[in-house]
Coordinates of C-alpha atoms and ligand atoms in Angstrom, one line a residue:
M211 CA -36.3 -59.4 60.6
N212 CA -33.6 -62.5 60.5
R213 CA -29.7 -61.9 61.3
I214 CA -28.4 -63.1 57.9
R215 CA -30.4 -60.6 56.9
I216 CA -29.0 -58.0 58.5
L217 CA -25.6 -58.5 58.1
M218 CA -26.2 -58.6 54.3
L219 CA -27.6 -55.1 54.7
A220 CA -24.6 -53.8 57.2
S221 CA -22.0 -55.6 54.3
A222 CA -23.9 -54.0 51.4
I223 CA -24.1 -50.5 53.8
I224 CA -20.5 -50.5 54.2
V225 CA -19.9 -51.7 50.5
Q226 CA -21.8 -48.6 49.3
C227 CA -19.1 -46.5 51.5
I228 CA -15.8 -47.8 50.5
T229 CA -17.3 -47.6 46.7
A230 CA -18.2 -44.5 47.3
T231 CA -14.6 -43.2 49.6
A232 CA -12.9 -45.3 46.6
Q233 CA -14.4 -42.2 44.0
D234 CA -14.2 -39.7 46.1
I235 CA -10.8 -39.7 46.7
V236 CA -8.0 -41.4 44.7
T237 CA -4.5 -41.4 45.7
E238 CA -1.3 -40.9 43.4
Y239 CA 2.5 -41.8 44.6
L240 CA 4.8 -39.7 43.1
G241 CA 8.0 -40.9 45.1
E242 CA 8.5 -42.0 48.2
K243 CA 8.2 -39.0 50.3
H244 CA 5.3 -37.4 48.0
A245 CA 1.9 -37.9 46.8
M246 CA -1.0 -35.8 45.4
M247 CA -4.9 -36.9 47.2
R248 CA -7.3 -35.5 44.6
V249 CA -11.0 -34.9 45.8
H250 CA -14.2 -34.7 44.3
K251 CA -15.9 -32.8 46.2
S252 CA -18.8 -34.5 47.6
K253 CA -19.2 -33.1 51.0
S254 CA -18.2 -30.2 53.0
L255 CA -15.3 -32.2 55.2
L256 CA -12.0 -33.8 54.3
L257 CA -11.6 -35.9 57.1
I258 CA -8.2 -37.1 57.6
P259 CA -6.4 -39.5 60.1
I260 CA -3.6 -38.9 62.0
E261 CA -1.5 -40.9 63.8
E262 CA 0.2 -38.5 67.2
K263 CA 3.8 -40.2 66.9
E264 CA 4.0 -39.5 63.4
D265 CA 6.0 -36.6 61.7
N266 CA 4.1 -33.5 59.8
A267 CA 3.3 -34.4 56.4
H268 CA 3.5 -30.3 55.2
L269 CA -0.4 -30.8 53.4
D270 CA -0.9 -28.2 50.6
V271 CA -4.8 -27.3 49.2
I272 CA -5.2 -26.6 46.2
A273 CA -8.3 -26.1 43.6
D274 CA -9.5 -24.7 40.3
N275 CA -4.7 -24.8 40.4
K276 CA -4.7 -22.3 43.2
L277 CA -3.0 -23.0 47.0
V278 CA -6.1 -22.2 48.9
H279 CA -5.2 -24.2 51.7
S280 CA -2.1 -25.2 53.5
L281 CA -1.4 -27.1 56.6
N282 CA 0.8 -30.0 58.6
A283 CA -0.9 -33.1 59.6
R284 CA 0.5 -36.1 61.4
L285 CA -1.1 -38.1 58.3
A286 CA -1.9 -41.6 59.9
I287 CA 0.7 -44.0 58.4
D288 CA 0.3 -47.1 61.1
K289 CA -2.5 -46.9 62.5
V290 CA -5.2 -44.0 63.0
D291 CA -5.6 -42.3 67.1
Y292 CA -8.2 -40.0 65.6
Y293 CA -9.8 -37.5 62.3
V294 CA -8.8 -33.7 62.4
P295 CA -11.9 -32.3 59.4
V296 CA -10.6 -30.2 56.3
D297 CA -13.4 -27.6 55.6
I298 CA -13.1 -28.0 51.6
S299 CA -17.2 -26.3 50.7
A300 CA -15.6 -23.2 49.7
Y301 CA -13.8 -25.0 46.8
G302 CA -15.2 -26.1 43.9
D303 CA -15.9 -29.5 43.0
N304 CA -12.2 -31.1 42.8
V305 CA -9.2 -30.1 45.2
L306 CA -5.8 -31.3 45.2
L307 CA -4.2 -32.2 48.3
D308 CA -0.7 -32.4 47.8
I309 CA 1.3 -34.5 50.1
T310 CA 4.7 -34.0 51.4
F311 CA 6.8 -36.4 54.0
Q312 CA 9.1 -35.3 56.1
N313 CA 10.6 -38.9 56.4
D314 CA 11.3 -41.4 53.9
R315 CA 10.1 -44.6 55.1
H316 CA 10.5 -47.2 52.4
K317 CA 12.4 -49.3 54.6
T318 CA 9.4 -49.8 57.2
G319 CA 7.0 -49.7 54.0
S320 CA 6.0 -48.6 51.4
I321 CA 4.5 -44.9 50.9
K322 CA 1.5 -46.5 49.2
S323 CA 0.7 -48.8 52.1
F324 CA 0.2 -46.0 55.0
V325 CA -3.5 -46.3 56.1
C326 CA -4.1 -42.3 55.3
W327 CA -5.1 -42.8 52.1
K328 CA -7.7 -45.8 52.6
E329 CA -8.6 -44.2 55.7
S330 CA -9.2 -40.8 54.5
R331 CA -13.3 -39.9 53.9
L332 CA -15.4 -36.8 53.5
S333 CA -17.9 -36.2 55.5
D334 CA -20.4 -32.9 56.1
D335 CA -20.2 -33.9 59.9
F336 CA -17.2 -34.4 62.2
D337 CA -18.2 -35.8 65.6
T338 CA -17.3 -33.1 68.3
S339 CA -19.2 -34.9 71.0
N340 CA -16.5 -35.6 74.3
R341 CA -14.2 -39.1 74.1
E342 CA -11.8 -38.6 76.8
R343 CA -12.1 -39.0 80.7
F344 CA -10.3 -35.9 81.7
R345 CA -11.8 -33.5 79.5
P346 CA -12.6 -31.1 82.7
A347 CA -16.6 -30.3 83.0
Y348 CA -16.1 -26.7 84.2
H349 CA -13.2 -25.6 82.5
H350 CA -12.5 -24.0 78.5
T351 CA -11.1 -26.7 76.7
P352 CA -10.8 -26.9 73.1
A353 CA -13.8 -29.7 71.7
Y354 CA -10.9 -30.7 69.3
G355 CA -7.2 -30.2 69.1
W356 CA -4.2 -28.3 70.7
M357 CA -5.0 -25.3 73.0
N358 CA -1.9 -23.3 74.4
D359 CA -2.4 -19.5 74.9
P360 CA -5.7 -17.4 76.0
N361 CA -6.1 -15.4 73.6
G362 CA -7.3 -11.8 72.6
M363 CA -10.0 -11.9 75.5
F364 CA -12.4 -8.9 75.2
Y365 CA -15.9 -8.9 77.0
K366 CA -18.8 -6.7 75.1
D367 CA -22.3 -6.6 75.2
G368 CA -22.5 -9.1 77.7
V369 CA -20.3 -11.7 75.9
W370 CA -17.1 -13.2 76.5
H371 CA -14.8 -13.9 73.8
L372 CA -12.0 -15.9 74.3
Y373 CA -10.3 -16.7 72.1
Y374 CA -7.0 -19.5 72.0
Q375 CA -3.5 -20.6 70.7
H376 CA -5.6 -23.6 68.8
N377 CA -4.1 -26.0 65.9
P378 CA -7.6 -27.3 64.3
Y379 CA -5.7 -30.7 62.5
G380 CA -3.5 -32.4 66.0
S381 CA -3.4 -32.4 69.5
Q382 CA 0.3 -31.2 69.4
W383 CA 1.3 -27.6 68.6
E384 CA 1.2 -27.1 64.7
N385 CA -0.7 -24.8 62.5
M386 CA -1.3 -21.9 64.9
S387 CA -4.1 -20.5 65.1
W388 CA -6.9 -18.1 66.7
G389 CA -10.0 -20.7 68.0
H390 CA -12.9 -19.2 69.6
S391 CA -15.5 -19.5 71.9
V392 CA -17.7 -17.2 74.1
S393 CA -19.6 -17.5 77.3
T394 CA -22.5 -14.9 78.9
D395 CA -20.9 -16.5 82.6
L396 CA -17.3 -17.2 82.3
I397 CA -17.6 -20.8 82.7
N398 CA -19.9 -22.1 79.6
W399 CA -18.2 -21.9 76.5
H400 CA -19.9 -21.7 73.2
H401 CA -17.1 -22.7 70.6
Q402 CA -17.3 -20.7 67.7
P403 CA -15.4 -21.5 64.1
E404 CA -12.2 -20.8 63.7
A405 CA -11.4 -16.5 64.3
I406 CA -8.0 -16.0 62.5
I407 CA -6.1 -18.5 60.4
P408 CA -2.2 -18.4 59.0
D409 CA -1.4 -16.7 55.6
A410 CA 1.6 -15.2 53.7
L411 CA 3.3 -13.6 57.2
G412 CA 3.2 -16.9 59.2
A413 CA 1.3 -18.3 62.1
I414 CA -1.1 -17.1 63.6
F415 CA 0.9 -16.6 67.5
S416 CA -0.3 -14.9 70.6
G417 CA -1.9 -11.8 71.1
C418 CA -4.8 -9.4 72.6
C419 CA -7.9 -8.0 71.2
V420 CA -9.3 -3.7 71.7
V421 CA -12.8 -2.8 71.4
D422 CA -12.2 0.4 69.2
Y423 CA -15.2 3.0 70.3
N424 CA -14.4 6.1 69.3
N425 CA -13.3 4.5 65.8
T426 CA -9.6 5.7 66.5
A427 CA -8.6 2.9 63.9
G428 CA -11.1 3.8 61.3
F429 CA -13.0 0.4 61.7
G430 CA -16.0 1.6 62.9
S431 CA -16.9 3.0 66.4
G432 CA -17.3 -0.4 68.2
A433 CA -15.2 -2.8 65.8
V434 CA -13.2 -5.1 67.7
V435 CA -9.3 -4.8 66.8
A436 CA -7.0 -8.3 67.0
F437 CA -3.2 -8.1 67.7
Y438 CA -1.2 -11.1 67.3
T439 CA 2.1 -12.4 65.7
S440 CA 2.8 -13.6 62.2
A441 CA 5.4 -16.7 63.1
K442 CA 7.2 -17.2 59.9
S443 CA 11.2 -17.0 59.3
S444 CA 10.8 -14.0 62.1
Q445 CA 8.5 -12.5 64.1
K446 CA 6.2 -9.6 62.8
Q447 CA 3.1 -7.8 65.0
C448 CA 0.2 -7.8 62.5
M449 CA -3.3 -6.5 63.1
A450 CA -7.2 -7.7 62.2
Y451 CA -10.8 -6.2 62.5
S452 CA -14.2 -7.3 63.5
T453 CA -17.2 -4.9 62.7
D454 CA -19.6 -8.3 63.8
D455 CA -18.0 -8.3 67.5
G456 CA -15.4 -10.9 67.1
K457 CA -17.1 -13.7 65.0
T458 CA -15.0 -13.0 61.5
F459 CA -11.3 -10.8 61.2
T460 CA -10.8 -9.1 58.1
K461 CA -6.4 -9.2 58.2
Y462 CA -5.1 -5.9 57.6
S463 CA -3.5 -4.8 54.3
N464 CA -0.8 -2.7 55.4
N465 CA 0.8 -5.8 58.0
P466 CA 3.0 -6.3 60.0
I467 CA 2.0 -3.1 61.2
L468 CA 5.5 -3.6 64.0
T469 CA 8.7 -5.0 62.8
A470 CA 12.5 -5.7 65.2
D471 CA 15.3 -6.9 63.7
I472 CA 15.1 -9.7 67.5
P473 CA 14.4 -14.0 67.3
D474 CA 11.5 -13.7 70.2
F475 CA 9.7 -9.9 69.5
R476 CA 5.5 -11.4 70.1
D477 CA 2.1 -11.6 72.2
P478 CA 1.2 -7.3 71.8
H479 CA -1.1 -6.4 74.1
V480 CA -2.9 -3.4 73.4
F481 CA -5.0 -1.2 76.2
W482 CA -6.7 2.6 76.7
H483 CA -4.4 4.8 79.0
N484 CA -6.8 7.5 79.6
K485 CA -4.2 9.6 80.6
T486 CA -2.2 10.2 78.3
N487 CA -4.6 9.4 75.7
K488 CA -3.4 6.9 73.5
W489 CA -3.4 3.4 73.0
I490 CA -0.7 1.7 74.7
M491 CA 1.2 -1.8 73.2
L492 CA 4.0 -4.0 74.5
V493 CA 5.4 -6.4 73.0
S494 CA 7.4 -8.9 74.9
A495 CA 11.0 -9.5 73.0
G496 CA 13.4 -11.5 74.5
Q497 CA 14.8 -10.8 77.8
E498 CA 12.7 -8.0 78.3
M499 CA 8.5 -5.9 77.4
R500 CA 9.2 -3.3 74.9
I501 CA 6.4 -0.8 74.8
Y502 CA 5.0 1.1 72.2
S503 CA 2.2 4.2 72.0
S504 CA -0.2 5.1 69.2
S505 CA -3.4 7.5 68.7
N506 CA -4.7 4.7 65.8
L507 CA -4.2 1.6 66.4
K508 CA -1.4 1.5 63.2
E509 CA 1.2 3.6 63.7
W510 CA 3.2 2.9 67.1
K511 CA 5.9 4.5 68.6
Y512 CA 8.6 3.3 70.4
E513 CA 8.4 4.4 73.4
S514 CA 9.9 2.7 76.2
S515 CA 11.9 -1.4 77.6
F516 CA 11.6 -3.1 80.8
G517 CA 12.5 -5.8 82.2
Q518 CA 16.7 -5.7 82.2
G519 CA 18.1 -7.1 85.4
Y520 CA 14.5 -6.7 86.7
G521 CA 12.8 -11.1 88.4
N522 CA 13.3 -13.7 87.0
H523 CA 15.2 -14.3 83.6
D524 CA 15.6 -18.0 83.4
G525 CA 13.9 -18.1 80.0
V526 CA 12.1 -16.0 77.4
W527 CA 9.6 -13.0 79.0
E528 CA 6.4 -14.0 76.5
C529 CA 2.8 -12.7 77.0
P530 CA 2.5 -9.2 78.7
D531 CA -0.2 -7.4 79.8
L532 CA 0.1 -4.1 81.8
M533 CA -3.3 -2.8 84.0
Q534 CA -4.1 -0.2 86.9
L535 CA -5.5 -1.6 90.3
P536 CA -6.8 0.0 93.6
V537 CA -4.4 -1.6 96.7
K538 CA -6.7 -3.1 98.8
S539 CA -7.5 -0.7 102.2
T540 CA -5.2 2.6 100.8
S541 CA -6.5 5.3 98.7
E542 CA -3.3 4.3 95.8
Q543 CA -3.5 2.7 92.7
K544 CA -0.8 0.7 91.8
W545 CA 0.3 -1.4 88.0
L546 CA 0.9 -4.7 87.6
L547 CA 3.5 -5.3 84.7
I548 CA 2.6 -9.2 83.8
C549 CA 4.9 -11.2 82.5
N550 CA 5.2 -15.4 81.6
I551 CA 8.0 -17.2 81.7
N552 CA 9.4 -20.6 79.7
P553 CA 11.0 -21.4 81.2
G554 CA 12.1 -20.7 84.5
G555 CA 9.6 -21.7 86.9
P556 CA 8.9 -21.5 90.4
F557 CA 8.8 -25.8 90.0
G558 CA 10.3 -25.4 86.6
G559 CA 9.0 -24.7 82.7
S560 CA 6.9 -22.1 82.6
S561 CA 5.2 -20.1 84.7
T562 CA 3.7 -16.3 85.5
Q563 CA 5.8 -13.4 86.9
Y564 CA 5.0 -10.0 87.1
F565 CA 6.3 -6.6 89.1
I566 CA 4.4 -4.5 90.3
G567 CA 4.9 -0.1 89.9
Q568 CA 4.4 3.4 88.2
F569 CA 3.2 3.9 84.5
D570 CA 3.2 7.7 83.4
G571 CA 1.8 6.3 79.3
H572 CA 5.7 6.1 77.9
K573 CA 7.7 4.2 81.0
F574 CA 7.1 0.9 83.0
T575 CA 9.4 2.2 86.3
C576 CA 8.6 -1.4 88.9
E577 CA 8.7 -0.4 92.6
S578 CA 10.3 -3.6 93.6
E579 CA 14.7 -4.0 93.8
P580 CA 15.4 -5.2 90.8
K581 CA 16.5 -8.8 93.0
V582 CA 12.3 -9.3 93.9
T583 CA 11.0 -12.1 92.4
K584 CA 7.3 -12.8 92.5
W585 CA 5.0 -14.9 90.6
M586 CA 1.5 -15.1 90.5
D587 CA -0.1 -18.5 90.7
Y588 CA 2.0 -21.7 92.8
G589 CA 1.6 -24.6 90.6
K590 CA 2.8 -26.0 87.9
D591 CA -0.3 -25.8 85.2
H592 CA -0.6 -21.7 85.4
Y593 CA 1.2 -20.0 82.3
A594 CA 0.0 -17.6 79.2
T595 CA -1.5 -15.6 81.9
V596 CA -3.4 -12.5 80.3
S597 CA -6.6 -10.3 81.2
F598 CA -10.1 -9.9 79.3
D599 CA -10.3 -6.2 77.4
N600 CA -13.7 -3.6 78.4
A601 CA -14.3 -5.8 81.5
P602 CA -17.6 -4.2 83.3
N603 CA -17.2 -2.5 87.1
D604 CA -13.6 -1.8 86.3
R605 CA -12.8 -5.5 86.8
H606 CA -9.9 -7.6 85.7
V607 CA -11.0 -10.9 84.1
A608 CA -7.6 -13.3 84.3
M609 CA -7.3 -16.5 82.8
A610 CA -4.4 -19.0 82.4
W611 CA -3.2 -21.6 80.2
M612 CA -3.4 -24.8 82.4
S613 CA 0.0 -27.3 81.3
N614 CA 3.0 -26.4 81.1
W615 CA 5.7 -26.6 78.4
Q616 CA 7.5 -29.0 79.9
Y617 CA 5.0 -31.7 79.4
A618 CA 1.9 -30.2 77.4
N619 CA 2.9 -31.8 74.2
Q620 CA 2.2 -35.7 76.2
M621 CA 0.0 -35.4 78.5
P622 CA -2.6 -38.3 78.4
T623 CA -6.1 -37.3 76.3
K624 CA -6.3 -37.4 72.7
Q625 CA -9.4 -35.9 70.9
Y626 CA -8.0 -32.4 72.6
R627 CA -5.2 -31.1 75.0
S628 CA -4.9 -29.0 76.9
A629 CA -7.7 -26.3 79.4
N630 CA -7.6 -23.5 80.7
S631 CA -8.2 -22.0 84.2
L632 CA -11.0 -21.0 85.8
P633 CA -11.2 -16.6 85.1
R634 CA -9.6 -14.4 88.4
D635 CA -10.3 -11.3 88.9
L636 CA -6.9 -9.9 89.3
G637 CA -6.1 -6.8 92.7
L638 CA -3.5 -5.4 94.6
F639 CA -2.7 -6.2 98.6
T640 CA 0.1 -4.9 100.4
D641 CA 2.6 -7.4 102.9
G642 CA 5.1 -5.7 104.7
K643 CA 7.1 -3.4 102.3
E644 CA 5.7 -5.0 98.9
V645 CA 2.6 -4.1 96.8
Y646 CA 1.3 -8.6 95.8
V647 CA -1.2 -9.2 93.6
S648 CA -4.7 -11.0 94.5
V649 CA -6.0 -13.4 92.8
L650 CA -9.0 -14.5 93.8
P651 CA -12.1 -16.5 91.8
S652 CA -14.1 -14.6 89.2
P653 CA -17.9 -14.3 91.1
E654 CA -19.2 -16.0 87.9
M655 CA -18.0 -19.0 90.2
S656 CA -19.9 -18.9 93.0
A657 CA -23.2 -18.2 91.3
A658 CA -21.8 -21.7 89.6
R659 CA -22.2 -23.8 92.8
G660 CA -24.6 -26.6 92.6
K661 CA -26.4 -29.1 95.3
K662 CA -24.1 -29.3 98.9
I663 CA -22.3 -32.9 98.6
K664 CA -21.0 -34.7 101.3
N665 CA -18.0 -36.4 99.8
L666 CA -16.3 -35.6 96.7
A667 CA -16.8 -35.4 93.1
D668 CA -15.3 -35.3 90.5
C669 CA -16.4 -32.2 89.7
C670 CA -16.7 -29.6 92.5
E671 CA -15.6 -26.7 94.9
V672 CA -14.3 -27.6 98.9
V673 CA -14.7 -24.2 101.0
M674 CA -12.6 -25.0 104.1
D675 CA -13.2 -22.6 106.7
I676 CA -10.2 -22.9 109.3
D677 CA -9.6 -21.4 112.4
A678 CA -6.0 -22.3 113.2
K679 CA -4.0 -23.1 116.0
P680 CA -0.8 -21.2 116.2
A681 CA 2.0 -24.0 115.1
D682 CA -0.2 -25.7 113.8
I683 CA 0.3 -28.3 110.1
I684 CA -3.2 -28.9 108.8
T685 CA -3.2 -31.9 105.7
I686 CA -5.6 -32.1 103.2
T687 CA -6.0 -35.9 101.4
L688 CA -8.0 -36.3 98.4
Q689 CA -8.3 -40.1 97.8
N690 CA -9.5 -42.3 95.0
K691 CA -10.1 -46.3 95.3
K692 CA -7.6 -46.9 94.1
G693 CA -4.9 -45.1 96.5
E694 CA -4.0 -42.4 94.4
K695 CA -3.7 -39.5 96.2
V696 CA -3.3 -35.6 96.6
L697 CA -1.6 -33.8 99.5
M698 CA -1.8 -30.5 100.6
T699 CA -0.4 -29.0 103.7
Y700 CA -0.7 -26.1 105.2
D701 CA 2.3 -24.9 107.2
I702 CA 1.4 -22.3 109.9
A703 CA 4.4 -21.4 111.6
G704 CA 5.8 -21.7 107.9
N705 CA 3.2 -19.3 106.5
T706 CA 3.6 -22.6 103.1
F707 CA 0.8 -24.0 101.4
S708 CA 2.0 -27.3 99.2
T709 CA 0.1 -29.5 97.0
D710 CA 2.2 -32.8 96.7
R711 CA 0.6 -34.6 93.1
T712 CA 3.6 -37.2 93.1
K713 CA 1.2 -40.0 93.8
S714 CA -1.6 -38.3 92.2
G715 CA -2.7 -41.0 88.9
D716 CA -1.1 -40.8 86.7
I717 CA 2.5 -39.1 86.3
S718 CA 3.7 -41.7 83.9
F719 CA 3.5 -39.3 80.3
S720 CA 6.7 -36.8 81.9
N721 CA 9.2 -37.2 84.6
E722 CA 9.0 -33.3 84.3
F723 CA 4.9 -33.9 85.7
P724 CA 5.7 -35.5 89.0
A725 CA 6.3 -32.6 92.2
V726 CA 5.6 -30.7 94.8
T727 CA 5.0 -26.7 94.5
T728 CA 4.6 -24.9 97.4
A729 CA 3.3 -21.1 98.5
P730 CA 4.0 -18.7 100.5
T731 CA 0.8 -17.7 102.4
H732 CA 1.5 -13.9 103.0
G733 CA -0.3 -14.6 106.9
V734 CA -2.8 -16.7 107.8
I735 CA -5.8 -18.5 105.7
R736 CA -9.1 -18.4 107.4
Q737 CA -10.8 -19.3 104.0
L738 CA -9.6 -22.3 101.4
R739 CA -12.0 -22.5 98.4
I740 CA -10.1 -25.9 96.4
F741 CA -11.9 -26.0 92.6
I742 CA -11.9 -29.9 92.1
D743 CA -12.3 -30.9 88.4
R744 CA -11.2 -33.9 86.5
S745 CA -7.6 -33.1 86.2
S746 CA -7.2 -29.8 88.2
I747 CA -7.1 -28.8 91.5
E748 CA -6.5 -25.2 91.5
V749 CA -6.7 -23.9 95.2
F750 CA -7.0 -20.0 96.8
D751 CA -7.4 -18.4 99.8
A752 CA -10.7 -16.5 100.0
D753 CA -9.1 -13.7 101.1
G754 CA -6.7 -13.5 97.4
K755 CA -3.5 -13.9 98.8
M756 CA -2.4 -17.2 97.3
S757 CA -3.5 -19.2 94.8
M758 CA -2.2 -22.4 93.6
T759 CA -3.1 -24.1 90.1
N760 CA -1.9 -28.1 89.7
I761 CA -3.3 -30.9 87.2
M762 CA -3.7 -34.3 87.9
F763 CA -5.3 -37.8 86.3
P764 CA -6.3 -39.8 88.8
N765 CA -7.6 -43.3 87.1
E766 CA -10.8 -42.4 89.4
P767 CA -12.3 -39.6 90.8
Y768 CA -11.1 -38.5 93.6
N769 CA -14.1 -39.1 96.6
T770 CA -12.3 -39.0 100.1
L771 CA -11.8 -35.8 101.9
N772 CA -9.2 -36.1 104.9
V773 CA -8.4 -33.2 107.2
K774 CA -6.0 -33.8 110.0
S775 CA -4.8 -30.9 112.3
N776 CA -1.5 -30.9 114.5
K777 CA -3.3 -28.7 116.8
K778 CA -6.9 -29.6 116.6
S779 CA -7.5 -26.2 114.9
K780 CA -11.1 -25.9 113.9
I781 CA -11.8 -27.0 110.1
K782 CA -15.3 -27.5 109.0
Q783 CA -15.6 -27.9 104.7
T784 CA -18.9 -28.4 102.5
I785 CA -18.8 -29.3 99.6
Y786 CA -20.2 -28.0 96.0
Y787 CA -21.1 -30.2 93.3
I788 CA -20.2 -27.7 90.1
N789 CA -21.0 -29.2 86.9
N790 CA -22.0 -27.3 84.0
E791 CA -21.8 -29.7 81.5
K792 CA -24.4 -28.5 78.9
Ligands
LIG1076 C1 3.5 -19.0 74.8 C2 4.1 -18.9 73.3 C3 3.7 -17.4 73.2 C4 3.6 -17.6 71.2 C5 2.7 -18.6 71.2 C6 2.9 -19.7 70.6 O1 3.1 -20.0 75.0 O2 5.1 -19.0 73.2 O3 4.9 -17.3 73.4 O4 3.3 -16.8 71.2 O5 3.0 -19.2 72.5 O6 2.0 -20.7 70.8

């Protein structure tokens, strides 16, 4: 075929597409802030163009005169950053979108000139293949759109379920819904359809799931029951149940199940308490955690509150969890109460604090002095940590959102925003008079080790055995060819470990991003495990006494590792390649 013929064919195809779009989507302008899109439904998805710098427009989806869906999206006005799909497959042949913009833009151009009208299109597919160089290879990310807290995590019949705060209509926080992914090894995650979407009670904020083996709620034995906060003008706790192992949920018809007259009342966490034979629910309530009990998951009795005067109160308490764990090298069990807080973190912004004590089914009693504050992770990007319900072998597996509210919306990715941390198995250990939480990469991470490599790679684990000389200072530098680097310092006498990301790569998107984070080591570290993925570094003491999670955006992968010891400590490192991209 000669070149002209190819060009002619190509232009014929383009003309056809334009005609198809013009016929199938017709826009009517109803004022400078208001328009209607009539969609003649020839395909299942309406792809709408997004421009991140714009304000959210409100879109009501109307089918057969009924409001069938509502969403907010930053519709493109000047240029298209990316597309998001609106699923219209369930509605009749003609769908109407009633669109209201927040601001009158007539100073910069008439509504008719907004690019969203000519750039919207119908399609049966939405391309989710990765377009982002910073997308991690072995951490969970949403296929597209914004993500914050992990939600509703549970394990059942060999499958780990991870739900998450998701915006399916853009890569900034909005339209909170529960996205869903599943995995059989905690590393390879498979994206599932959206699990719980907003309704007349509000957006779907964070919460949990439990597996109701004894059918206490009457939804069936083994039903998965989800608890979440419906957020609108107030925050109230609601439930939904699934009889197909968490694929689809039916909202309980008597929602909400728990209300309060305070503005911050959210993130229910439910678990079964053996001794009292009751379900327990924790709900974060401003500066405290409220505790409720129930025998049927539907009616909840207030038991007590914990928090006033304890730990850090520089922000709102959010996303609680409570679990019983053995204390290492003892026969004791203690209770760990997780309390995420934003702001107030040790390096600014959001972070996970916790309390150790006793719980009798009614009341949590902290065993530390009120002024003691304990942090679970000493990086800047570890938030909304909660654990999986029903994990096997008495394991307590937690995951955190690997970001910080200070800059999460500005991170230099577009197709998706934010990743989750590696899964971590929690335990307890004693140091002096205090008991602390131990955090270890879940054993599944050792199974993910690939071949041994000589130099650093974009996705790898560095295992560093350290035979430390007293009072040594060990520095570990990860660097790329552009000179971007991450400096880690292990000060043995000072009992501290720190990570400096001030020169780590792209730090320009927020003044809050460049940081040095420092952790107490609780004794000498014998082995460090450093997990590097394309935009994160998680460091663990292999004994579990320190974890540090920080995100980084190097313009090229760090490819050299330089270890220096002032006093000639013996250090041996092994690097394993990790890549779980399918
Ligand atoms: C924590 C949080 C929760 C809330 C959710 C909303 O990051 O603020 O308290 O449920 O995010 O997306």
